[in-house]
Every structure is written in C-alpha cells, then in structure tokens.
CSV table of C-alpha atoms in Angstrom, one decimal:
chain,number,residue,atom,x,y,z
A,1,UNK,CA,3.5,-11.6,21.6
A,2,UNK,CA,6.0,-8.8,21.5
A,3,UNK,CA,8.1,-8.3,24.6
A,4,UNK,CA,10.1,-5.3,23.7
A,5,UNK,CA,8.8,-1.9,24.8
A,6,UNK,CA,6.5,-0.6,22.1
A,7,UNK,CA,6.5,3.1,21.3
A,8,UNK,CA,3.0,4.3,20.3
A,9,UNK,CA,3.3,7.5,18.3
A,10,UNK,CA,0.8,10.3,18.6
A,11,UNK,CA,-1.4,10.8,15.5
A,12,UNK,CA,-1.1,14.4,14.4
A,13,UNK,CA,-4.4,16.3,14.9
A,14,UNK,CA,-4.0,17.6,11.3
A,15,UNK,CA,-4.5,14.1,9.9
A,16,UNK,CA,-6.5,12.4,12.6
A,17,UNK,CA,-9.6,12.6,10.4
A,18,UNK,CA,-8.0,10.1,8.0
A,19,UNK,CA,-8.2,7.4,10.7
A,20,UNK,CA,-11.6,8.4,12.1
A,21,UNK,CA,-13.5,8.4,8.8
A,22,UNK,CA,-14.5,5.0,7.2
A,23,UNK,CA,-11.8,5.3,4.5
A,24,UNK,CA,-10.0,2.6,2.7
A,25,UNK,CA,-6.6,1.8,4.2
A,26,UNK,CA,-3.8,0.1,2.3
A,27,UNK,CA,-2.2,-2.7,4.4
A,28,UNK,CA,1.3,-3.8,3.4
A,29,UNK,CA,2.8,-6.9,4.8
A,30,UNK,CA,6.0,-8.9,4.2
A,31,UNK,CA,5.3,-12.4,2.9
A,32,UNK,CA,7.3,-15.4,4.3
A,33,UNK,CA,9.6,-15.2,1.1
A,34,UNK,CA,10.3,-11.6,2.1
A,35,UNK,CA,8.5,-10.0,-0.9
A,36,UNK,CA,5.8,-7.4,0.0
A,37,UNK,CA,2.1,-7.6,-0.4
A,38,UNK,CA,-0.4,-4.7,-0.4
A,39,UNK,CA,-4.2,-4.8,-0.1
A,40,UNK,CA,-7.0,-2.3,0.5
A,41,UNK,CA,-8.8,-3.1,3.8
A,42,UNK,CA,-11.4,-1.8,6.2
A,43,UNK,CA,-10.2,-0.7,9.6
A,44,UNK,CA,-11.0,1.2,12.7
A,45,UNK,CA,-9.0,3.4,15.1
A,46,UNK,CA,-9.6,3.3,18.8
A,47,UNK,CA,-7.5,4.4,21.8
A,48,UNK,CA,-4.5,5.0,19.7
A,49,UNK,CA,-4.5,1.6,18.0
A,50,UNK,CA,-5.5,0.5,14.5
A,51,UNK,CA,-7.7,-2.6,14.1
A,52,UNK,CA,-7.8,-4.7,11.0
A,53,UNK,CA,-9.7,-7.9,10.1
A,54,UNK,CA,-9.3,-10.8,7.7
A,55,UNK,CA,-10.2,-14.5,7.3
A,56,UNK,CA,-8.0,-16.9,9.1
A,57,UNK,CA,-5.7,-18.7,6.7
A,58,UNK,CA,-5.8,-15.9,4.0
A,59,UNK,CA,-2.5,-14.6,2.7
A,60,UNK,CA,-2.6,-11.5,4.9
A,61,UNK,CA,-3.2,-13.7,8.0
A,62,UNK,CA,-0.3,-16.0,7.2
A,63,UNK,CA,2.0,-13.1,6.4
A,64,UNK,CA,1.2,-11.3,9.6
A,65,UNK,CA,1.7,-14.4,11.8
A,66,UNK,CA,5.1,-15.0,10.1
A,67,UNK,CA,6.2,-11.3,10.4
A,68,UNK,CA,3.9,-9.3,12.7
A,69,UNK,CA,4.9,-5.9,11.5
A,70,UNK,CA,2.9,-3.9,9.0
A,71,UNK,CA,2.8,-0.7,7.0
A,72,UNK,CA,-0.4,1.3,6.5
A,73,UNK,CA,-1.4,4.2,4.3
A,74,UNK,CA,-4.6,6.2,4.2
A,75,UNK,CA,-4.9,8.7,1.3
A,76,UNK,CA,-7.5,11.5,1.5
A,77,UNK,CA,-10.0,10.7,-1.2
A,78,UNK,CA,-10.4,14.5,-1.9
A,79,UNK,CA,-6.7,15.2,-2.2
A,80,UNK,CA,-4.3,12.4,-3.0
A,81,UNK,CA,-1.3,14.5,-1.9
A,82,UNK,CA,-2.6,14.4,1.6
A,83,UNK,CA,-2.0,11.1,3.4
A,84,UNK,CA,-0.9,9.4,6.5
A,85,UNK,CA,1.7,6.6,6.7
A,86,UNK,CA,2.0,4.3,9.7
A,87,UNK,CA,4.4,1.5,10.5
A,88,UNK,CA,4.2,-0.7,13.5
A,89,UNK,CA,4.0,-4.1,15.2
A,90,UNK,CA,0.9,-6.2,15.3
A,91,UNK,CA,0.5,-6.5,19.1
A,92,UNK,CA,-2.5,-8.7,19.3
A,93,UNK,CA,-4.0,-11.4,17.0
A,94,UNK,CA,-7.5,-12.1,18.2
A,95,UNK,CA,-9.7,-14.8,16.7
A,96,UNK,CA,-12.3,-14.7,19.5
A,97,UNK,CA,-13.3,-11.1,18.5
A,98,UNK,CA,-12.8,-11.7,14.8
A,99,UNK,CA,-16.5,-12.2,13.9
A,100,UNK,CA,-17.9,-9.4,16.1
A,101,UNK,CA,-15.2,-7.1,14.7
A,102,UNK,CA,-16.0,-7.8,11.0
A,103,UNK,CA,-19.7,-7.2,11.7
A,104,UNK,CA,-18.7,-3.9,13.4
A,105,UNK,CA,-16.7,-2.9,10.3
A,106,UNK,CA,-19.5,-3.9,7.9
A,107,UNK,CA,-21.8,-1.5,9.9
A,108,UNK,CA,-19.2,1.2,9.8
A,109,UNK,CA,-18.5,0.9,6.1
A,110,UNK,CA,-21.8,-0.2,4.6
A,111,UNK,CA,-24.5,0.4,7.2
A,112,UNK,CA,-25.4,-3.3,7.0
A,113,UNK,CA,-26.3,-5.0,10.3
A,114,UNK,CA,-23.6,-7.6,9.8
A,115,UNK,CA,-21.0,-8.8,7.4
A,116,UNK,CA,-22.5,-11.2,4.8
A,117,UNK,CA,-20.0,-11.2,2.0
A,118,UNK,CA,-18.5,-14.4,3.3
A,119,UNK,CA,-19.9,-17.5,4.9
A,120,UNK,CA,-21.2,-16.7,8.5
A,121,UNK,CA,-19.1,-19.5,9.9
A,122,UNK,CA,-15.9,-18.3,8.3
A,123,UNK,CA,-13.3,-17.9,11.0
A,124,UNK,CA,-12.2,-14.2,11.2
A,125,UNK,CA,-9.3,-12.7,13.0
A,126,UNK,CA,-8.8,-9.1,14.3
A,127,UNK,CA,-5.3,-7.6,14.3
A,128,UNK,CA,-4.3,-4.7,16.6
A,129,UNK,CA,-1.5,-2.5,15.3
A,130,UNK,CA,0.5,-0.1,17.4
A,131,UNK,CA,1.4,3.0,15.3
A,132,UNK,CA,5.2,3.0,16.1
A,133,UNK,CA,6.2,5.4,13.2
A,134,UNK,CA,3.9,7.9,11.7
A,135,UNK,CA,4.5,10.3,8.8
A,136,UNK,CA,2.0,12.7,7.3
A,137,UNK,CA,2.0,14.6,4.0
A,138,UNK,CA,-0.1,17.5,2.8
B,1,UNK,CA,19.8,-7.9,-12.6
B,2,UNK,CA,17.3,-10.7,-12.6
B,3,UNK,CA,18.3,-13.8,-14.6
B,4,UNK,CA,15.4,-16.0,-14.0
B,5,UNK,CA,12.6,-16.0,-16.7
B,6,UNK,CA,10.1,-13.3,-15.8
B,7,UNK,CA,6.5,-13.9,-16.4
B,8,UNK,CA,4.7,-10.8,-17.4
B,9,UNK,CA,1.0,-11.1,-16.7
B,10,UNK,CA,-1.6,-9.5,-18.9
B,11,UNK,CA,-3.6,-6.6,-17.4
B,12,UNK,CA,-7.3,-7.4,-17.6
B,13,UNK,CA,-9.1,-5.0,-19.9
B,14,UNK,CA,-11.7,-4.4,-17.3
B,15,UNK,CA,-9.1,-2.7,-15.0
B,16,UNK,CA,-6.6,-1.4,-17.5
B,17,UNK,CA,-8.0,2.2,-17.1
B,18,UNK,CA,-6.6,2.2,-13.5
B,19,UNK,CA,-3.1,2.0,-15.0
B,20,UNK,CA,-3.7,4.3,-17.9
B,21,UNK,CA,-5.1,7.2,-15.9
B,22,UNK,CA,-2.8,9.5,-13.8
B,23,UNK,CA,-4.0,7.9,-10.5
B,24,UNK,CA,-2.1,7.6,-7.3
B,25,UNK,CA,-0.5,4.1,-6.8
B,26,UNK,CA,0.5,2.6,-3.5
B,27,UNK,CA,4.0,1.2,-3.7
B,28,UNK,CA,4.9,-1.4,-1.0
B,29,UNK,CA,8.5,-2.6,-0.5
B,30,UNK,CA,10.3,-4.7,1.9
B,31,UNK,CA,12.9,-2.9,4.0
B,32,UNK,CA,16.3,-4.5,4.7
B,33,UNK,CA,15.1,-5.4,8.2
B,34,UNK,CA,12.2,-7.4,6.4
B,35,UNK,CA,9.5,-5.0,7.6
B,36,UNK,CA,7.2,-3.5,5.0
B,37,UNK,CA,6.9,0.1,3.8
B,38,UNK,CA,4.0,1.6,1.8
B,39,UNK,CA,4.0,5.0,0.0
B,40,UNK,CA,1.7,6.8,-2.5
B,41,UNK,CA,3.6,7.4,-5.7
B,42,UNK,CA,3.2,8.7,-9.3
B,43,UNK,CA,3.7,6.1,-12.0
B,44,UNK,CA,3.2,5.4,-15.7
B,45,UNK,CA,2.3,2.2,-17.6
B,46,UNK,CA,3.9,1.4,-21.0
B,47,UNK,CA,4.3,-1.7,-23.1
B,48,UNK,CA,3.1,-3.9,-20.2
B,49,UNK,CA,5.5,-2.5,-17.6
B,50,UNK,CA,5.0,-0.1,-14.7
B,51,UNK,CA,7.5,2.8,-14.2
B,52,UNK,CA,8.1,4.5,-10.9
B,53,UNK,CA,10.5,7.2,-9.8
B,54,UNK,CA,12.2,8.4,-6.6
B,55,UNK,CA,15.3,10.2,-5.4
B,56,UNK,CA,18.4,8.2,-5.1
B,57,UNK,CA,19.2,7.3,-1.5
B,58,UNK,CA,15.6,7.6,-0.3
B,59,UNK,CA,14.1,4.8,1.8
B,60,UNK,CA,12.2,3.4,-1.2
B,61,UNK,CA,15.4,3.4,-3.3
B,62,UNK,CA,17.4,1.6,-0.7
B,63,UNK,CA,14.7,-0.9,-0.1
B,64,UNK,CA,14.3,-1.7,-3.8
B,65,UNK,CA,18.0,-2.1,-4.3
B,66,UNK,CA,18.2,-4.5,-1.4
B,67,UNK,CA,15.1,-6.4,-2.4
B,68,UNK,CA,14.0,-5.7,-6.0
B,69,UNK,CA,10.5,-7.0,-5.7
B,70,UNK,CA,7.4,-4.8,-5.1
B,71,UNK,CA,3.7,-4.8,-4.5
B,72,UNK,CA,1.5,-2.2,-6.1
B,73,UNK,CA,-2.2,-1.2,-5.7
B,74,UNK,CA,-4.3,1.3,-7.5
B,75,UNK,CA,-7.8,2.0,-6.1
B,76,UNK,CA,-10.5,3.5,-8.3
B,77,UNK,CA,-11.1,7.0,-6.7
B,78,UNK,CA,-14.8,6.7,-7.6
B,79,UNK,CA,-15.3,3.2,-6.1
B,80,UNK,CA,-12.9,2.0,-3.5
B,81,UNK,CA,-14.1,-1.6,-3.9
B,82,UNK,CA,-12.7,-1.6,-7.4
B,83,UNK,CA,-8.9,-2.0,-7.5
B,84,UNK,CA,-5.9,-3.7,-9.1
B,85,UNK,CA,-3.1,-5.4,-7.2
B,86,UNK,CA,0.2,-6.1,-8.9
B,87,UNK,CA,3.3,-7.9,-7.6
B,88,UNK,CA,6.5,-8.3,-9.4
B,89,UNK,CA,10.2,-7.9,-9.8
B,90,UNK,CA,12.0,-4.6,-10.5
B,91,UNK,CA,13.7,-5.5,-13.7
B,92,UNK,CA,15.6,-2.2,-14.3
B,93,UNK,CA,17.0,0.5,-12.1
B,94,UNK,CA,17.8,3.4,-14.3
B,95,UNK,CA,19.5,6.6,-13.0
B,96,UNK,CA,20.3,8.0,-16.5
B,97,UNK,CA,16.6,8.3,-17.3
B,98,UNK,CA,15.6,9.4,-13.7
B,99,UNK,CA,15.4,13.1,-14.3
B,100,UNK,CA,13.6,13.0,-17.7
B,101,UNK,CA,11.2,10.5,-16.2
B,102,UNK,CA,10.2,12.6,-13.2
B,103,UNK,CA,9.7,15.6,-15.5
B,104,UNK,CA,7.5,13.4,-17.6
B,105,UNK,CA,5.5,12.3,-14.5
B,106,UNK,CA,5.2,15.9,-13.4
B,107,UNK,CA,3.6,16.8,-16.8
B,108,UNK,CA,1.4,13.8,-16.6
B,109,UNK,CA,0.1,14.5,-13.1
B,110,UNK,CA,0.3,18.3,-12.7
B,111,UNK,CA,0.5,19.7,-16.2
B,112,UNK,CA,3.7,21.5,-15.2
B,113,UNK,CA,6.5,21.6,-17.7
B,114,UNK,CA,8.9,19.9,-15.4
B,115,UNK,CA,9.3,18.6,-11.8
B,116,UNK,CA,10.2,21.5,-9.5
B,117,UNK,CA,9.3,20.1,-6.0
B,118,UNK,CA,12.9,19.1,-5.4
B,119,UNK,CA,16.3,20.6,-6.3
B,120,UNK,CA,16.9,20.3,-10.1
B,121,UNK,CA,20.2,18.6,-9.5
B,122,UNK,CA,18.7,15.9,-7.2
B,123,UNK,CA,19.7,12.5,-8.6
B,124,UNK,CA,16.5,10.6,-9.6
B,125,UNK,CA,16.0,7.0,-10.4
B,126,UNK,CA,13.4,5.2,-12.6
B,127,UNK,CA,12.3,1.7,-11.6
B,128,UNK,CA,10.7,-0.6,-14.2
B,129,UNK,CA,8.4,-3.2,-12.7
B,130,UNK,CA,7.3,-6.4,-14.5
B,131,UNK,CA,3.7,-7.3,-13.4
B,132,UNK,CA,4.3,-10.9,-12.5
B,133,UNK,CA,1.1,-11.5,-10.5
B,134,UNK,CA,-2.1,-9.4,-11.1
B,135,UNK,CA,-5.4,-9.5,-9.1
B,136,UNK,CA,-8.4,-7.4,-9.7
B,137,UNK,CA,-11.5,-6.7,-7.6
B,138,UNK,CA,-14.7,-5.0,-8.4
C-alpha cells in the first residue's frame, strides 16, 4: 500500500522494554478533517514492527485508512519522564488476521483465552506500523 | 483566533481527578504535512480549560500554529483502562505568560521553585485548549 522505500528505525536497547512489555500505548491518528485523535490501545512488537488492532469501521480504522501514518507513545508506568515516541506509516491493514490478533492481545494483556469484550463476530482489523522515526527520553 | 462559536464540554465528575492531579498528559497534534505527532506533556486545568506549554519554535509549537486543534489523553496511572480523551481547539497562544506558566508547571510537577531544565531566556508559549469533545472510559 506504500510504494516508497520505508526506513525502519532501530529501537534503542535502552527503551526496548517499553515495547516488549504489555503496556498501554497511545495511538495518535489524523482524522479526515485533519484534526488529531489520540487513544490508549493494546499492541505488540515483533520483528521490528508494531501491531495494533481495532474494530472495522471505528474512528481509528477510518482515520488510518484515510491517512495511513500514525504517531505512538509508550510511557514507563514507573517513571513518566521515560518514554518512547514512534512515528511511521501503516504498511499493512489486515482483516483476515484481525480476530486472531485481538485474541492474542487479550491473552497478552489479560491472560484470558480470547477477547470477549465485543461480539465474537465483530470484524477486527490488524495494523502493522513501520517505526520510521523513533525518539526516546529518560 | 477562532471566530466560530466554541462548545466547551463539561468534564464528567467521575474523571475530573485526572485533570486536577499533576499527571502526564499525551498531546497529539497534526503536523503541517498532515501526519500526527504525540508527546507526553505537563498541563494544568483551570475554569474548564486545559493549559499546555512548550518552547517557541519547537515541533509542537509549529504544529499548533499551523493547525490549532489538538487531541489529549490522560490515563489513570493506577488503572490504564480508566482514562479521559479530549479534543478541541487551541483558543489562545500566549507568549507573554509562557515563562510564568512553565515555572508554575515546574512547581506543580516537581516542587521546584522554577523551571530550570532549559535556558532561562528560552521563549516559552502557553496554549489554552477548549475541551470541545470529551470521552471517558473506565
């Protein structure tokens, strides 16, 4: 979906734990009217990419399809002056893996076998984000 | 700077503490190229408005001047499923009060007498945000 060469930045070892732990990430998107939106979300980090999940048709989903570039922040819950900021393109929008991925995230975050907070037939979507720009503090 | 009628939403009593405590807020802006940016910031809440601060010329400052509408999130540090999301216009950009305001925030957040993390002659700017749309969770 994105044909320019994508630079994937290395995650500094000093802050890698913020992506490997099941912490809350803030996802910022640009809405179609160009105003910003920000929401706490679950995520997971694998092979250098960040994976997020939402329900198809929700505001985040519509925003990302219209403008597939996001900003992410994870703040250390034990020290709010220590954080990682990531900006980058959404390089894959995957509905086939959406349900399996939200079940995976529910296990990761809650220990539940699967995600039951929404109807089981709700269409989910997984977003894959390439960390193009990375800043760390603290 | 904004001549349309601004709706200021009430903050639900249930989540008002998230604005009254010196917690870290995530500020999301839209950059001039329409991609989003997100940063943890200090803030204070007074008479229904949210006040933020940065250095003049910094990315956040340039983004807000180009597109004076922001999204804000405060997550309860004791329960990350409890949070408040706010979206709204920046209704005042005030450089005269910028230095006094960052000193006030430094006292609020660190107990220091004034803000000393940056040069004392650094030009600061205070943003006043009207909470137009408010969502709470948890």
